[in-house]
Amino acid sequence: LLHKNKTPEITEENLKKIHPEPVSMSVSRLESFASCPFKFFMENVIKPQPRMVQKVEFYDLGNIYHKAVEQFTKKIAENGATEAIESYIQGLDKQEVRELAQTCTDQVLSDGEKDYTALDSNERNRYMKEKIKRLINRAAETIIEQLKKGSFRPVYTELVIGSGGTVEPVELKLNDEVSIYLQGRIDRVDVFNKDDKLYVNIIDYKSSHKDIDLSDAVQGLQLQLLGYMSAIIKKGEKMFHRVPEIGGAYYFCIDDPMVDGDMVLAENLENELFRQLSLKGYIVEDSDIITGMDSEIITGRKSDVIPVSLNKDGSASKSSKTLTSKEFKGLLNKTDRVAANMAEKILKGNIDIMPYRKDSGNKTPCQFCDYTGVCQFDPSVDGNSYRRIKKLSKEELWEILNEGGEDE
């Protein structure tokens, strides 16, 4: 009856062993801490390993999708300078795209043969192997068609941020004496040159549908894409030999969507599939950047590449996922501060059993957590409570974005 399900803070002596200086941390780890401090502790300090069973897990498929699409994009980016890439991309037909995608998929499966033996263990898994090839083909075709519609071109894949990487780690000062260095890996970086400016897009590949939620981002649950963009803007001058400007931050879903044949005519099927696989995220509200992503938006008014539609006067509609340059900078400044705040709690030894719960839908991370049997979280027990995530209104978000929009 007197039990309190609470965890003590880690001692200072043990903290020095867990986080030796200089302290480096990935953005995805900070997201894990925002999800639940105890989950972060289990994943990154205790690191328990599940019993190995020969079966195809969802994350195995996600890793294969990821690697194959990265290989495909890398092959595209390696085809010479920007001018060579331009003619190469525009000249690719569907058959050539599928052959290249097939080569990349076969290479990934061959390289990971020991890890993916379960794919040949039964008929169901052999079907999954064919599904992998189908999804990579669809992703490759979509990527090329998206690139053909715009002027942004891939220049980096698997770009490493951190010590020894292409981009130097970003220093976040917690106080006068303590700093942490953010590191990570960007799936894809695209650039677009226009009027002596270099615009940069950050693209992250996902095996499930995901979008940027600004309310989640400023409360620490979605830091990855924005943390990467912040790193590129702060440290990119050395890499690009000039100061880069924000273009957009997007998720690309690796999928082969289902389409209702009763709702879509056969001749429109490919267009509908392409639309469903459009990039999800935010773009700077600038006509050069928008048309740089989709040159056809001027005539069609609604893009099937980015989440933007235009009014009759050419301005972005209210439903478009756009931010002004100042608002985007404000967003990056805010998420950097949130990242620093969470890092400070980590370095103080906070491992509270405190998962978040969203006001809208009561969503919590506990449903998919591997450690619920360890933490024994129960909101009815004294000492256990959720961290409330409020759904911020547009007015609250715009106030946050505009107050931090000047360069820091």
Coordinates of C-alpha atoms in Angstrom, one line a residue:
L1 CA 0.0 0.0 0.0
L2 CA 2.9 2.3 0.6
H3 CA 4.7 1.4 -2.7
K4 CA 5.8 4.4 -4.8
N5 CA 6.8 3.5 -8.3
K6 CA 9.6 6.1 -8.7
T7 CA 13.2 6.0 -9.8
P8 CA 16.1 7.8 -8.1
E9 CA 18.3 10.2 -10.0
I10 CA 21.6 8.7 -11.2
T11 CA 24.6 9.6 -8.9
E12 CA 27.1 12.1 -10.1
E13 CA 29.9 9.5 -10.1
N14 CA 27.9 7.2 -12.4
L15 CA 26.8 10.1 -14.7
K16 CA 30.5 10.8 -15.4
K17 CA 30.9 7.2 -16.5
I18 CA 27.7 7.1 -18.6
H19 CA 28.3 10.5 -20.3
P20 CA 32.1 11.1 -20.4
E21 CA 33.2 14.5 -21.7
P22 CA 32.9 15.8 -24.4
V23 CA 29.2 14.7 -24.4
S24 CA 27.9 13.8 -27.8
M25 CA 24.2 12.9 -28.3
S26 CA 22.1 12.1 -31.3
V27 CA 18.8 14.0 -32.0
S28 CA 16.9 10.7 -32.1
R29 CA 18.1 10.0 -28.5
L30 CA 16.7 13.3 -27.4
E31 CA 13.3 12.4 -28.9
S32 CA 13.5 9.2 -27.0
F33 CA 14.0 11.2 -23.8
A34 CA 11.0 13.4 -24.7
S35 CA 8.9 10.3 -25.1
C36 CA 9.8 9.0 -21.6
P37 CA 13.1 9.5 -19.6
F38 CA 13.0 5.9 -18.3
K39 CA 12.7 4.6 -21.9
F40 CA 15.7 6.7 -22.8
F41 CA 17.6 5.2 -19.9
M42 CA 16.7 1.6 -20.8
E43 CA 17.5 2.1 -24.5
N44 CA 20.8 4.0 -24.2
V45 CA 22.3 3.0 -20.8
I46 CA 21.0 -0.5 -19.8
K47 CA 20.5 -1.7 -23.4
P48 CA 18.8 -5.0 -22.7
Q49 CA 18.7 -7.3 -25.8
P50 CA 15.7 -9.4 -26.8
R51 CA 16.1 -13.1 -27.4
M52 CA 16.9 -13.7 -31.0
V53 CA 14.2 -15.5 -33.1
Q54 CA 14.5 -16.2 -36.8
K55 CA 11.6 -14.2 -38.2
V56 CA 11.1 -11.1 -40.2
E57 CA 10.3 -8.1 -38.0
F58 CA 8.8 -4.9 -39.1
Y59 CA 12.0 -3.0 -38.3
D60 CA 14.0 -5.5 -40.5
L61 CA 11.8 -4.5 -43.5
G62 CA 12.2 -0.9 -42.6
N63 CA 16.0 -1.2 -42.6
I64 CA 16.0 -2.9 -46.0
Y65 CA 13.7 -0.3 -47.5
H66 CA 15.9 2.5 -46.0
K67 CA 19.2 1.0 -47.3
A68 CA 17.9 0.2 -50.8
V69 CA 16.4 3.7 -51.3
E70 CA 19.6 5.3 -50.0
Q71 CA 21.6 3.2 -52.4
F72 CA 19.4 4.3 -55.2
T73 CA 19.6 8.0 -54.4
K74 CA 23.4 7.7 -53.9
K75 CA 23.7 6.3 -57.4
I76 CA 21.7 9.2 -58.8
A77 CA 23.8 11.8 -56.8
E78 CA 27.1 10.2 -58.0
N79 CA 26.4 10.9 -61.6
G80 CA 28.8 13.9 -61.8
A81 CA 28.3 17.6 -61.3
T82 CA 24.9 19.3 -61.1
E83 CA 24.7 19.8 -64.9
A84 CA 25.4 16.1 -65.5
I85 CA 22.9 15.1 -62.9
E86 CA 20.3 17.3 -64.6
S87 CA 20.6 15.7 -68.0
Y88 CA 20.9 12.2 -66.4
I89 CA 17.7 12.6 -64.3
Q90 CA 15.7 14.0 -67.2
G91 CA 16.8 11.3 -69.5
L92 CA 15.9 8.3 -67.2
D93 CA 12.9 6.3 -68.3
K94 CA 10.9 3.9 -66.1
Q95 CA 12.7 0.8 -67.3
E96 CA 16.1 2.2 -66.4
V97 CA 14.8 3.4 -63.0
R98 CA 13.4 -0.1 -62.2
E99 CA 16.6 -1.8 -63.3
L100 CA 18.7 0.5 -61.1
A101 CA 16.3 0.0 -58.2
Q102 CA 16.5 -3.7 -58.7
T103 CA 20.3 -3.6 -58.6
C104 CA 20.3 -1.6 -55.4
T105 CA 17.7 -3.9 -53.7
D106 CA 19.6 -7.0 -54.7
Q107 CA 22.9 -5.5 -53.4
V108 CA 21.3 -4.7 -50.0
L109 CA 19.8 -8.2 -49.6
S110 CA 23.2 -9.7 -50.7
D111 CA 25.2 -7.6 -48.3
G112 CA 22.9 -8.4 -45.4
E113 CA 22.4 -12.1 -46.3
K114 CA 23.3 -13.4 -42.8
D115 CA 20.9 -10.9 -41.2
Y116 CA 18.0 -11.6 -43.6
T117 CA 18.1 -15.4 -43.9
A118 CA 14.5 -15.5 -42.6
L119 CA 13.3 -14.0 -45.9
D120 CA 13.9 -17.4 -47.5
S121 CA 12.6 -19.5 -44.6
N122 CA 9.0 -20.0 -45.8
E123 CA 6.6 -19.0 -48.5
R124 CA 5.2 -16.0 -46.5
N125 CA 8.6 -14.5 -46.1
R126 CA 9.5 -15.1 -49.8
Y127 CA 6.4 -13.1 -50.6
M128 CA 7.8 -10.4 -48.3
K129 CA 11.0 -10.4 -50.4
E130 CA 9.0 -9.8 -53.5
K131 CA 7.0 -7.0 -51.7
I132 CA 10.3 -5.3 -50.8
K133 CA 11.3 -5.2 -54.5
R134 CA 7.9 -3.8 -55.5
L135 CA 8.1 -1.1 -52.8
I136 CA 11.6 -0.1 -53.8
N137 CA 10.6 0.1 -57.4
R138 CA 7.7 2.4 -56.5
A139 CA 9.8 4.6 -54.3
A140 CA 12.5 4.9 -57.0
E141 CA 10.0 5.8 -59.7
T142 CA 8.4 8.4 -57.4
I143 CA 11.7 10.0 -56.4
I144 CA 12.8 10.4 -60.1
E145 CA 9.4 11.9 -61.1
Q146 CA 9.5 14.3 -58.1
L147 CA 13.0 15.4 -59.2
K148 CA 12.0 15.8 -62.8
K149 CA 9.2 18.2 -61.8
G150 CA 11.6 20.5 -59.9
S151 CA 15.1 22.0 -59.8
F152 CA 16.4 20.7 -56.4
R153 CA 19.0 17.9 -56.9
P154 CA 20.4 15.4 -54.4
V155 CA 24.0 16.1 -53.5
Y156 CA 24.4 14.0 -50.3
T157 CA 23.0 10.8 -49.0
E158 CA 23.7 9.3 -45.5
L159 CA 25.3 12.6 -44.5
V160 CA 27.0 12.3 -41.1
I161 CA 26.8 15.1 -38.6
G162 CA 29.4 14.7 -35.9
S163 CA 33.1 14.1 -35.2
G164 CA 34.7 12.9 -38.4
G165 CA 31.6 13.5 -40.4
T166 CA 31.0 15.9 -43.4
V167 CA 29.2 18.3 -41.1
E168 CA 30.7 19.3 -37.7
P169 CA 28.7 18.5 -34.6
V170 CA 26.4 21.4 -33.4
E171 CA 27.4 22.7 -30.0
L172 CA 24.5 23.4 -27.6
K173 CA 25.7 25.3 -24.5
L174 CA 23.8 24.3 -21.4
N175 CA 25.6 26.8 -19.2
D176 CA 28.9 28.6 -19.1
E177 CA 30.8 25.3 -18.3
V178 CA 28.8 22.5 -20.0
S179 CA 28.0 21.9 -23.7
I180 CA 26.7 18.9 -25.6
Y181 CA 27.4 18.2 -29.3
L182 CA 24.6 17.0 -31.4
Q183 CA 25.3 14.3 -34.0
G184 CA 23.2 12.3 -36.4
R185 CA 22.8 11.2 -40.0
I186 CA 20.7 12.8 -42.8
D187 CA 19.2 10.4 -45.3
R188 CA 19.3 12.9 -48.1
V189 CA 20.3 16.6 -48.8
D190 CA 19.0 18.3 -52.0
V191 CA 20.1 21.7 -53.1
F192 CA 18.9 24.4 -55.6
N193 CA 20.9 27.4 -56.9
K194 CA 19.0 30.5 -57.6
D195 CA 20.2 34.1 -57.9
D196 CA 23.4 33.5 -56.0
K197 CA 21.5 31.7 -53.2
L198 CA 21.8 28.1 -52.3
Y199 CA 18.6 26.5 -50.9
V200 CA 18.8 23.3 -49.0
N201 CA 16.2 20.5 -48.5
I202 CA 16.5 17.8 -45.8
I203 CA 14.6 14.6 -46.6
D204 CA 14.2 11.6 -44.2
Y205 CA 13.0 8.3 -45.5
K206 CA 10.3 6.5 -43.5
S207 CA 8.6 3.1 -44.0
S208 CA 5.3 4.5 -42.6
H209 CA 3.5 7.7 -43.2
K210 CA 4.7 10.6 -41.0
D211 CA 4.4 14.4 -41.2
I212 CA 5.8 17.3 -39.2
D213 CA 3.5 18.4 -36.4
L214 CA 4.7 21.8 -35.2
S215 CA 3.0 21.4 -31.8
D216 CA 4.9 18.2 -31.2
A217 CA 8.2 19.7 -32.5
V218 CA 8.2 22.6 -30.1
Q219 CA 7.5 20.2 -27.2
G220 CA 10.4 17.9 -28.1
L221 CA 8.6 15.0 -29.7
Q222 CA 9.8 15.8 -33.3
L223 CA 13.3 17.1 -33.2
Q224 CA 15.2 15.0 -35.8
L225 CA 14.5 16.7 -39.1
L226 CA 14.6 20.2 -37.6
G227 CA 17.8 19.4 -35.7
Y228 CA 19.4 18.3 -38.9
M229 CA 18.3 21.4 -40.7
S230 CA 19.7 23.6 -37.9
A231 CA 23.0 21.8 -38.2
I232 CA 23.2 22.3 -42.0
I233 CA 22.3 26.0 -41.7
K234 CA 24.8 26.6 -38.9
K235 CA 27.7 24.4 -40.2
G236 CA 27.0 24.2 -43.9
E237 CA 29.1 27.1 -45.1
K238 CA 32.3 25.0 -44.9
M239 CA 30.6 22.2 -46.9
F240 CA 28.9 24.3 -49.6
H241 CA 31.5 27.2 -49.6
R242 CA 28.7 29.7 -49.0
V243 CA 26.0 30.2 -46.4
P244 CA 23.0 27.9 -47.2
E245 CA 19.4 29.0 -47.0
I246 CA 16.4 27.0 -45.7
G247 CA 14.4 25.3 -48.5
G248 CA 12.3 22.7 -46.7
A249 CA 12.2 19.7 -44.4
Y250 CA 10.3 16.6 -45.5
Y251 CA 9.5 13.0 -44.9
F252 CA 9.3 10.6 -47.8
C253 CA 7.3 7.4 -47.2
I254 CA 8.5 4.2 -48.8
D255 CA 5.2 2.5 -49.7
D256 CA 3.1 1.1 -52.5
P257 CA -0.3 2.6 -51.5
M258 CA -3.7 1.0 -52.1
V259 CA -6.1 2.9 -54.4
D260 CA -9.8 2.3 -54.6
G261 CA -10.5 1.3 -58.2
D262 CA -14.1 2.4 -57.9
M263 CA -13.0 5.9 -57.1
V264 CA -10.1 6.3 -59.5
L265 CA -10.2 5.8 -63.2
A266 CA -7.5 3.3 -64.6
E267 CA -5.8 6.1 -66.6
N268 CA -5.5 8.2 -63.4
L269 CA -4.1 5.4 -61.3
E270 CA -0.4 6.3 -61.6
N271 CA -1.1 10.0 -60.9
E272 CA -3.1 9.1 -57.7
L273 CA -0.3 6.8 -56.5
F274 CA 2.2 9.6 -57.1
R275 CA 0.0 12.1 -55.2
Q276 CA -0.3 9.8 -52.2
L277 CA 3.5 9.5 -52.0
S278 CA 4.1 13.3 -52.1
L279 CA 6.6 14.8 -49.6
K280 CA 5.3 15.6 -46.2
G281 CA 6.7 18.5 -44.2
Y282 CA 7.2 22.2 -44.4
I283 CA 8.6 24.5 -47.1
V284 CA 9.7 28.1 -47.0
E285 CA 7.0 30.4 -48.4
D286 CA 9.0 31.7 -51.4
S287 CA 7.9 31.4 -55.0
D288 CA 11.4 30.5 -56.2
I289 CA 11.6 27.6 -53.7
I290 CA 8.1 26.4 -54.3
T291 CA 8.5 26.4 -58.1
G292 CA 12.0 24.9 -57.5
M293 CA 10.2 21.9 -56.0
D294 CA 7.4 21.7 -58.5
S295 CA 7.5 23.8 -61.7
E296 CA 4.0 22.7 -62.7
I297 CA 2.3 24.3 -59.7
I298 CA 2.0 27.6 -61.5
T299 CA -0.5 26.1 -64.1
G300 CA -2.0 23.4 -61.9
R301 CA -2.2 25.5 -58.7
K302 CA -2.0 22.3 -56.5
S303 CA 1.2 20.4 -56.2
D304 CA 1.4 16.6 -56.1
V305 CA 5.1 16.9 -54.9
I306 CA 4.8 19.1 -51.9
P307 CA 2.0 20.1 -49.5
V308 CA 1.3 23.4 -51.3
S309 CA -1.6 24.9 -53.3
L310 CA -1.8 28.4 -54.7
N311 CA -4.5 31.0 -54.6
K312 CA -5.5 32.9 -57.8
D313 CA -3.0 35.7 -57.0
G314 CA -0.2 33.1 -56.7
S315 CA 0.1 33.2 -52.9
A316 CA 0.1 30.0 -50.9
S317 CA -3.3 28.9 -49.6
K318 CA -4.1 28.6 -45.9
S319 CA -4.0 24.8 -46.2
S320 CA -0.4 24.8 -47.5
K321 CA 2.4 23.7 -45.2
T322 CA 4.5 26.8 -45.5
L323 CA 6.5 29.0 -43.1
T324 CA 8.1 32.3 -43.8
S325 CA 11.9 32.3 -43.6
K326 CA 11.7 34.1 -40.2
E327 CA 9.2 31.6 -38.9
F328 CA 11.3 28.7 -40.0
K329 CA 14.4 30.2 -38.3
G330 CA 12.2 30.7 -35.2
L331 CA 11.2 27.1 -35.3
L332 CA 14.8 25.9 -35.5
N333 CA 15.9 28.3 -32.7
K334 CA 13.0 27.0 -30.5
T335 CA 13.7 23.3 -31.1
D336 CA 17.4 23.9 -30.4
R337 CA 16.5 25.4 -27.0
V338 CA 14.1 22.4 -26.3
A339 CA 17.0 20.0 -27.2
A340 CA 19.3 21.8 -24.9
N341 CA 16.8 21.7 -22.0
M342 CA 16.3 17.9 -22.4
A343 CA 20.0 17.3 -22.6
E344 CA 20.5 19.2 -19.4
K345 CA 17.9 16.9 -17.7
I346 CA 19.7 13.9 -19.0
L347 CA 23.1 15.1 -17.7
K348 CA 21.5 15.7 -14.3
G349 CA 20.5 12.0 -14.2
N350 CA 16.7 12.3 -14.7
I351 CA 15.3 8.8 -15.5
D352 CA 11.7 9.5 -14.3
I353 CA 9.0 7.0 -15.4
M354 CA 7.0 9.7 -17.1
P355 CA 5.7 8.9 -20.6
Y356 CA 3.9 11.7 -22.4
R357 CA 0.2 11.7 -23.1
K358 CA -1.4 13.9 -25.8
D359 CA -4.5 15.8 -25.0
S360 CA -5.8 15.0 -28.5
G361 CA -6.5 11.3 -28.7
N362 CA -4.8 10.4 -25.4
K363 CA -1.9 8.9 -27.4
T364 CA 1.0 7.6 -25.3
P365 CA 4.3 5.8 -26.2
C366 CA 3.5 3.0 -23.8
Q367 CA 1.5 1.1 -26.4
F368 CA 4.7 0.3 -28.4
C369 CA 7.2 0.3 -25.6
D370 CA 9.4 -2.7 -25.0
Y371 CA 10.0 -1.8 -21.3
T372 CA 6.5 -1.7 -19.8
G373 CA 7.2 -4.9 -18.0
V374 CA 10.3 -3.2 -16.4
C375 CA 8.9 0.2 -15.4
Q376 CA 5.5 -1.1 -14.2
F377 CA 4.0 2.3 -15.0
D378 CA 0.5 2.7 -13.6
P379 CA -1.1 6.2 -13.4
S380 CA -3.2 5.0 -10.5
V381 CA -0.1 4.5 -8.4
D382 CA 1.3 7.3 -6.3
G383 CA 4.3 8.9 -8.1
N384 CA 3.3 7.8 -11.6
S385 CA 1.9 10.4 -13.9
Y386 CA 1.9 11.3 -17.6
R387 CA 3.7 14.3 -19.1
R388 CA 0.9 16.2 -20.7
I389 CA 1.4 17.3 -24.3
K390 CA -1.0 20.0 -25.2
K391 CA -2.2 20.6 -28.8
L392 CA -1.0 24.1 -29.3
S393 CA -3.3 26.5 -31.2
K394 CA -2.1 28.3 -34.4
E395 CA -1.9 31.5 -32.5
E396 CA 0.3 29.9 -29.8
L397 CA 2.6 28.4 -32.5
W398 CA 2.9 31.6 -34.4
E399 CA 3.9 33.5 -31.3
I400 CA 6.6 30.9 -30.6
L401 CA 7.9 31.0 -34.1
N402 CA 8.0 34.8 -34.5
E403 CA 9.6 35.4 -31.1
G404 CA 12.6 33.3 -32.1
G405 CA 12.9 34.2 -35.8
E406 CA 16.0 36.4 -35.6
D407 CA 19.4 34.8 -36.0
E408 CA 20.9 33.8 -32.7

